[in-house]
Amino acid sequence: MPEPNHQYLAKLVTRFKQQDTDAFAELYALTYNKVYNYARHYLKDEYLAQDAMQEVYIAAFRNIDKLSDPTLFIAWLNRISFHVCYDIRQKQFGHSEISDPELLKLVRDEHPDSDPEALALRSSEIRQLRQAMEELPFQERSVLSMRYYNDMKLEEIASTMELSRSTIKRYITSAKEHLARKLKG
């Protein structure tokens, strides 16, 4: 199977739009891992992630004709994934909680000692970081999660959230500043 690149995926999208259902099966095979991993991280539950995947691909199947530029399939699929996961999270929990180990780099050493005092301090820092993250505006929390946990590029985040790249950069900068202030005091 060819490596899934944007041009190849675009060809599959075009084939599917021409009623080739095997093309959609291949699109699914090439992208389901990324969608599932994103949903599992966002929803923190493998069963909800499976439900989200179903919804994402049903939405993609039904709405693929609305995708005007087939080379943007991944960004379009990311946007669908984001909205589906957000909706499921809101229905399940009423809010979006982010607990991202990658963000801990902002407040602690990557290789802490195993001494009980250090562990207690780290636990306290983790709680403080989670609390600080929960207090961030939704957009800032979402952007940090996509950037640092999902390792998404700024362009991918911008496309997913339908915002400009500079707005995404501002959200990241603002979120880091908010976290730094909350964690100092």
PDB file of C-alpha atoms in Angstrom:
ATOM      1  CA  MET A   1       0.000   0.000   0.000  1.00  0.00           C
ATOM      2  CA  PRO A   2       1.476   3.408  -0.925  1.00  0.00           C
ATOM      3  CA  GLU A   3       2.523   5.745   1.866  1.00  0.00           C
ATOM      4  CA  PRO A   4      -0.443   7.995   2.736  1.00  0.00           C
ATOM      5  CA  ASN A   5       0.530  11.411   1.419  1.00  0.00           C
ATOM      6  CA  HIS A   6      -1.748  14.307   0.624  1.00  0.00           C
ATOM      7  CA  GLN A   7      -1.631  13.764  -3.142  1.00  0.00           C
ATOM      8  CA  TYR A   8      -2.448  10.071  -2.846  1.00  0.00           C
ATOM      9  CA  LEU A   9      -5.272  10.788  -0.400  1.00  0.00           C
ATOM     10  CA  ALA A  10      -6.569  13.459  -2.794  1.00  0.00           C
ATOM     11  CA  LYS A  11      -6.711  10.854  -5.577  1.00  0.00           C
ATOM     12  CA  LEU A  12      -8.674   8.544  -3.302  1.00  0.00           C
ATOM     13  CA  VAL A  13     -11.096  11.362  -2.438  1.00  0.00           C
ATOM     14  CA  THR A  14     -11.611  12.064  -6.148  1.00  0.00           C
ATOM     15  CA  ARG A  15     -12.206   8.363  -6.842  1.00  0.00           C
ATOM     16  CA  PHE A  16     -14.726   8.164  -4.006  1.00  0.00           C
ATOM     17  CA  LYS A  17     -16.571  11.216  -5.296  1.00  0.00           C
ATOM     18  CA  GLN A  18     -16.863   9.268  -8.571  1.00  0.00           C
ATOM     19  CA  GLN A  19     -18.710   6.481  -6.681  1.00  0.00           C
ATOM     20  CA  ASP A  20     -15.673   4.206  -6.016  1.00  0.00           C
ATOM     21  CA  THR A  21     -16.515   2.919  -2.518  1.00  0.00           C
ATOM     22  CA  ASP A  22     -13.227   0.981  -2.331  1.00  0.00           C
ATOM     23  CA  ALA A  23     -11.488   4.371  -2.333  1.00  0.00           C
ATOM     24  CA  PHE A  24     -13.289   5.353   0.883  1.00  0.00           C
ATOM     25  CA  ALA A  25     -12.325   2.028   2.471  1.00  0.00           C
ATOM     26  CA  GLU A  26      -8.697   2.803   1.653  1.00  0.00           C
ATOM     27  CA  LEU A  27      -9.033   6.363   3.013  1.00  0.00           C
ATOM     28  CA  TYR A  28     -10.321   4.827   6.224  1.00  0.00           C
ATOM     29  CA  ALA A  29      -7.494   2.276   6.366  1.00  0.00           C
ATOM     30  CA  LEU A  30      -4.878   4.998   5.914  1.00  0.00           C
ATOM     31  CA  THR A  31      -6.311   7.408   8.489  1.00  0.00           C
ATOM     32  CA  TYR A  32      -8.237   5.502  11.163  1.00  0.00           C
ATOM     33  CA  ASN A  33      -5.226   5.110  13.499  1.00  0.00           C
ATOM     34  CA  LYS A  34      -4.657   8.862  13.690  1.00  0.00           C
ATOM     35  CA  VAL A  35      -8.367   9.572  14.219  1.00  0.00           C
ATOM     36  CA  TYR A  36      -8.669   6.888  16.901  1.00  0.00           C
ATOM     37  CA  ASN A  37      -5.566   8.069  18.780  1.00  0.00           C
ATOM     38  CA  TYR A  38      -6.786  11.668  18.722  1.00  0.00           C
ATOM     39  CA  ALA A  39     -10.261  10.648  19.935  1.00  0.00           C
ATOM     40  CA  ARG A  40      -8.857   8.405  22.653  1.00  0.00           C
ATOM     41  CA  HIS A  41      -6.620  11.204  23.951  1.00  0.00           C
ATOM     42  CA  TYR A  42      -9.352  13.819  23.788  1.00  0.00           C
ATOM     43  CA  LEU A  43     -12.080  11.644  25.321  1.00  0.00           C
ATOM     44  CA  LYS A  44      -9.874   9.609  27.697  1.00  0.00           C
ATOM     45  CA  ASP A  45     -11.999   6.506  27.014  1.00  0.00           C
ATOM     46  CA  GLU A  46     -11.440   3.842  24.376  1.00  0.00           C
ATOM     47  CA  TYR A  47     -15.143   3.062  23.967  1.00  0.00           C
ATOM     48  CA  LEU A  48     -16.070   6.701  23.494  1.00  0.00           C
ATOM     49  CA  ALA A  49     -13.147   6.964  21.060  1.00  0.00           C
ATOM     50  CA  GLN A  50     -14.593   4.083  19.041  1.00  0.00           C
ATOM     51  CA  ASP A  51     -17.989   5.803  18.998  1.00  0.00           C
ATOM     52  CA  ALA A  52     -16.313   9.034  17.931  1.00  0.00           C
ATOM     53  CA  MET A  53     -14.505   7.249  15.091  1.00  0.00           C
ATOM     54  CA  GLN A  54     -17.804   5.928  13.788  1.00  0.00           C
ATOM     55  CA  GLU A  55     -19.311   9.401  13.868  1.00  0.00           C
ATOM     56  CA  VAL A  56     -16.251  10.957  12.224  1.00  0.00           C
ATOM     57  CA  TYR A  57     -16.256   8.539   9.300  1.00  0.00           C
ATOM     58  CA  ILE A  58     -20.023   8.661   8.878  1.00  0.00           C
ATOM     59  CA  ALA A  59     -19.796  12.466   8.703  1.00  0.00           C
ATOM     60  CA  ALA A  60     -16.873  12.228   6.277  1.00  0.00           C
ATOM     61  CA  PHE A  61     -18.741   9.707   4.109  1.00  0.00           C
ATOM     62  CA  ARG A  62     -21.882  11.831   3.986  1.00  0.00           C
ATOM     63  CA  ASN A  63     -20.165  15.189   3.486  1.00  0.00           C
ATOM     64  CA  ILE A  64     -17.155  14.440   1.315  1.00  0.00           C
ATOM     65  CA  ASP A  65     -18.810  16.207  -1.623  1.00  0.00           C
ATOM     66  CA  LYS A  66     -18.495  19.432   0.369  1.00  0.00           C
ATOM     67  CA  LEU A  67     -14.694  19.080   0.379  1.00  0.00           C
ATOM     68  CA  SER A  68     -13.722  21.368  -2.496  1.00  0.00           C
ATOM     69  CA  ASP A  69      -9.959  20.712  -2.390  1.00  0.00           C
ATOM     70  CA  PRO A  70      -9.196  16.983  -2.005  1.00  0.00           C
ATOM     71  CA  THR A  71      -5.592  17.734  -0.950  1.00  0.00           C
ATOM     72  CA  LEU A  72      -7.041  19.150   2.283  1.00  0.00           C
ATOM     73  CA  PHE A  73      -8.630  15.819   3.249  1.00  0.00           C
ATOM     74  CA  ILE A  74      -6.487  15.349   6.401  1.00  0.00           C
ATOM     75  CA  ALA A  75      -7.166  18.879   7.676  1.00  0.00           C
ATOM     76  CA  TRP A  76     -10.869  18.412   6.924  1.00  0.00           C
ATOM     77  CA  LEU A  77     -10.902  15.049   8.726  1.00  0.00           C
ATOM     78  CA  ASN A  78      -9.060  16.625  11.695  1.00  0.00           C
ATOM     79  CA  ARG A  79     -11.715  19.329  11.884  1.00  0.00           C
ATOM     80  CA  ILE A  80     -14.496  16.737  11.871  1.00  0.00           C
ATOM     81  CA  SER A  81     -12.658  14.751  14.566  1.00  0.00           C
ATOM     82  CA  PHE A  82     -12.280  17.831  16.734  1.00  0.00           C
ATOM     83  CA  HIS A  83     -15.961  18.756  16.487  1.00  0.00           C
ATOM     84  CA  VAL A  84     -17.216  15.198  17.049  1.00  0.00           C
ATOM     85  CA  CYS A  85     -14.968  14.698  20.092  1.00  0.00           C
ATOM     86  CA  TYR A  86     -15.901  18.078  21.497  1.00  0.00           C
ATOM     87  CA  ASP A  87     -19.607  17.280  21.145  1.00  0.00           C
ATOM     88  CA  ILE A  88     -19.225  13.852  22.761  1.00  0.00           C
ATOM     89  CA  ARG A  89     -17.174  15.335  25.594  1.00  0.00           C
ATOM     90  CA  GLN A  90     -19.791  18.007  26.218  1.00  0.00           C
ATOM     91  CA  LYS A  91     -22.594  15.402  26.260  1.00  0.00           C
ATOM     92  CA  GLN A  92     -20.682  13.076  28.583  1.00  0.00           C
ATOM     93  CA  PHE A  93     -19.024  15.465  30.996  1.00  0.00           C
ATOM     94  CA  GLY A  94     -20.345  18.937  30.331  1.00  0.00           C
ATOM     95  CA  HIS A  95     -16.817  20.349  30.015  1.00  0.00           C
ATOM     96  CA  SER A  96     -13.483  19.682  28.386  1.00  0.00           C
ATOM     97  CA  GLU A  97     -10.695  18.479  30.664  1.00  0.00           C
ATOM     98  CA  ILE A  98      -7.145  18.351  29.451  1.00  0.00           C
ATOM     99  CA  SER A  99      -4.480  16.477  31.381  1.00  0.00           C
ATOM    100  CA  ASP A 100      -1.489  16.514  29.134  1.00  0.00           C
ATOM    101  CA  PRO A 101       1.790  15.018  30.373  1.00  0.00           C
ATOM    102  CA  GLU A 102       3.724  16.855  27.650  1.00  0.00           C
ATOM    103  CA  LEU A 103       2.695  20.171  29.153  1.00  0.00           C
ATOM    104  CA  LEU A 104       4.374  19.220  32.403  1.00  0.00           C
ATOM    105  CA  LYS A 105       7.651  20.170  30.721  1.00  0.00           C
ATOM    106  CA  LEU A 106       6.630  23.740  31.462  1.00  0.00           C
ATOM    107  CA  VAL A 107       6.834  23.196  35.204  1.00  0.00           C
ATOM    108  CA  ARG A 108       9.146  20.299  36.018  1.00  0.00           C
ATOM    109  CA  ASP A 109      12.249  18.355  35.119  1.00  0.00           C
ATOM    110  CA  GLU A 110      11.714  15.468  32.709  1.00  0.00           C
ATOM    111  CA  HIS A 111      13.658  13.034  34.912  1.00  0.00           C
ATOM    112  CA  PRO A 112      12.717  13.758  38.528  1.00  0.00           C
ATOM    113  CA  ASP A 113      14.307  11.904  41.428  1.00  0.00           C
ATOM    114  CA  SER A 114      12.408   9.025  42.898  1.00  0.00           C
ATOM    115  CA  ASP A 115      12.694  10.473  46.389  1.00  0.00           C
ATOM    116  CA  PRO A 116       9.276  10.646  48.128  1.00  0.00           C
ATOM    117  CA  GLU A 117       9.578  14.372  48.727  1.00  0.00           C
ATOM    118  CA  ALA A 118      10.197  14.971  45.020  1.00  0.00           C
ATOM    119  CA  LEU A 119       7.262  12.701  44.136  1.00  0.00           C
ATOM    120  CA  ALA A 120       4.945  14.614  46.480  1.00  0.00           C
ATOM    121  CA  LEU A 121       6.114  17.908  44.999  1.00  0.00           C
ATOM    122  CA  ARG A 122       5.602  16.584  41.466  1.00  0.00           C
ATOM    123  CA  SER A 123       2.092  15.376  42.350  1.00  0.00           C
ATOM    124  CA  SER A 124       1.330  18.831  43.662  1.00  0.00           C
ATOM    125  CA  GLU A 125       2.715  20.412  40.474  1.00  0.00           C
ATOM    126  CA  ILE A 126       0.599  18.091  38.330  1.00  0.00           C
ATOM    127  CA  ARG A 127      -2.528  19.048  40.266  1.00  0.00           C
ATOM    128  CA  GLN A 128      -1.636  22.739  39.950  1.00  0.00           C
ATOM    129  CA  LEU A 129      -1.024  22.370  36.218  1.00  0.00           C
ATOM    130  CA  ARG A 130      -4.320  20.528  35.686  1.00  0.00           C
ATOM    131  CA  GLN A 131      -6.145  23.205  37.659  1.00  0.00           C
ATOM    132  CA  ALA A 132      -4.384  25.959  35.705  1.00  0.00           C
ATOM    133  CA  MET A 133      -5.226  24.215  32.412  1.00  0.00           C
ATOM    134  CA  GLU A 134      -8.892  23.915  33.401  1.00  0.00           C
ATOM    135  CA  GLU A 135      -8.984  27.647  34.081  1.00  0.00           C
ATOM    136  CA  LEU A 136      -7.654  28.525  30.620  1.00  0.00           C
ATOM    137  CA  PRO A 137     -10.158  29.632  27.998  1.00  0.00           C
ATOM    138  CA  PHE A 138     -11.389  26.731  25.866  1.00  0.00           C
ATOM    139  CA  GLN A 139      -9.541  27.852  22.721  1.00  0.00           C
ATOM    140  CA  GLU A 140      -6.203  28.062  24.547  1.00  0.00           C
ATOM    141  CA  ARG A 141      -6.667  24.636  26.172  1.00  0.00           C
ATOM    142  CA  SER A 142      -7.583  23.082  22.833  1.00  0.00           C
ATOM    143  CA  VAL A 143      -4.660  24.631  20.969  1.00  0.00           C
ATOM    144  CA  LEU A 144      -2.144  23.531  23.626  1.00  0.00           C
ATOM    145  CA  SER A 145      -3.528  20.011  23.598  1.00  0.00           C
ATOM    146  CA  MET A 146      -3.357  19.743  19.812  1.00  0.00           C
ATOM    147  CA  ARG A 147       0.124  21.269  19.658  1.00  0.00           C
ATOM    148  CA  TYR A 148       1.880  19.520  22.518  1.00  0.00           C
ATOM    149  CA  TYR A 149       0.004  16.245  22.921  1.00  0.00           C
ATOM    150  CA  ASN A 150      -1.007  15.470  19.356  1.00  0.00           C
ATOM    151  CA  ASP A 151       2.135  17.093  17.946  1.00  0.00           C
ATOM    152  CA  MET A 152       0.076  18.869  15.309  1.00  0.00           C
ATOM    153  CA  LYS A 153       1.674  21.562  13.193  1.00  0.00           C
ATOM    154  CA  LEU A 154       0.404  25.122  13.494  1.00  0.00           C
ATOM    155  CA  GLU A 155      -1.111  24.921   9.999  1.00  0.00           C
ATOM    156  CA  GLU A 156      -3.012  21.738  10.912  1.00  0.00           C
ATOM    157  CA  ILE A 157      -4.356  23.308  14.093  1.00  0.00           C
ATOM    158  CA  ALA A 158      -5.351  26.459  12.210  1.00  0.00           C
ATOM    159  CA  SER A 159      -7.176  24.417   9.598  1.00  0.00           C
ATOM    160  CA  THR A 160      -8.867  22.203  12.196  1.00  0.00           C
ATOM    161  CA  MET A 161     -10.096  25.139  14.257  1.00  0.00           C
ATOM    162  CA  GLU A 162     -10.793  27.317  11.213  1.00  0.00           C
ATOM    163  CA  LEU A 163      -8.516  30.070  12.517  1.00  0.00           C
ATOM    164  CA  SER A 164      -5.440  31.799  11.113  1.00  0.00           C
ATOM    165  CA  ARG A 165      -1.937  30.540  11.899  1.00  0.00           C
ATOM    166  CA  SER A 166      -1.133  33.812  13.669  1.00  0.00           C
ATOM    167  CA  THR A 167      -4.219  33.420  15.877  1.00  0.00           C
ATOM    168  CA  ILE A 168      -3.058  29.921  16.832  1.00  0.00           C
ATOM    169  CA  LYS A 169       0.393  31.300  17.708  1.00  0.00           C
ATOM    170  CA  ARG A 170      -1.247  34.015  19.837  1.00  0.00           C
ATOM    171  CA  TYR A 171      -3.330  31.389  21.667  1.00  0.00           C
ATOM    172  CA  ILE A 172      -0.210  29.319  22.399  1.00  0.00           C
ATOM    173  CA  THR A 173       1.733  32.328  23.639  1.00  0.00           C
ATOM    174  CA  SER A 174      -1.175  33.578  25.719  1.00  0.00           C
ATOM    175  CA  ALA A 175      -1.819  30.131  27.210  1.00  0.00           C
ATOM    176  CA  LYS A 176       1.833  29.718  28.195  1.00  0.00           C
ATOM    177  CA  GLU A 177       1.824  33.160  29.804  1.00  0.00           C
ATOM    178  CA  HIS A 178      -1.395  32.364  31.699  1.00  0.00           C
ATOM    179  CA  LEU A 179       0.049  29.047  32.886  1.00  0.00           C
ATOM    180  CA  ALA A 180       3.308  30.654  33.975  1.00  0.00           C
ATOM    181  CA  ARG A 181       1.439  33.316  35.994  1.00  0.00           C
ATOM    182  CA  LYS A 182      -0.932  30.813  37.606  1.00  0.00           C
ATOM    183  CA  LEU A 183       1.844  28.395  38.465  1.00  0.00           C
ATOM    184  CA  LYS A 184       4.110  31.071  40.008  1.00  0.00           C
ATOM    185  CA  GLY A 185       1.481  32.438  42.329  1.00  0.00           C
TER     186      GLY A 185
END
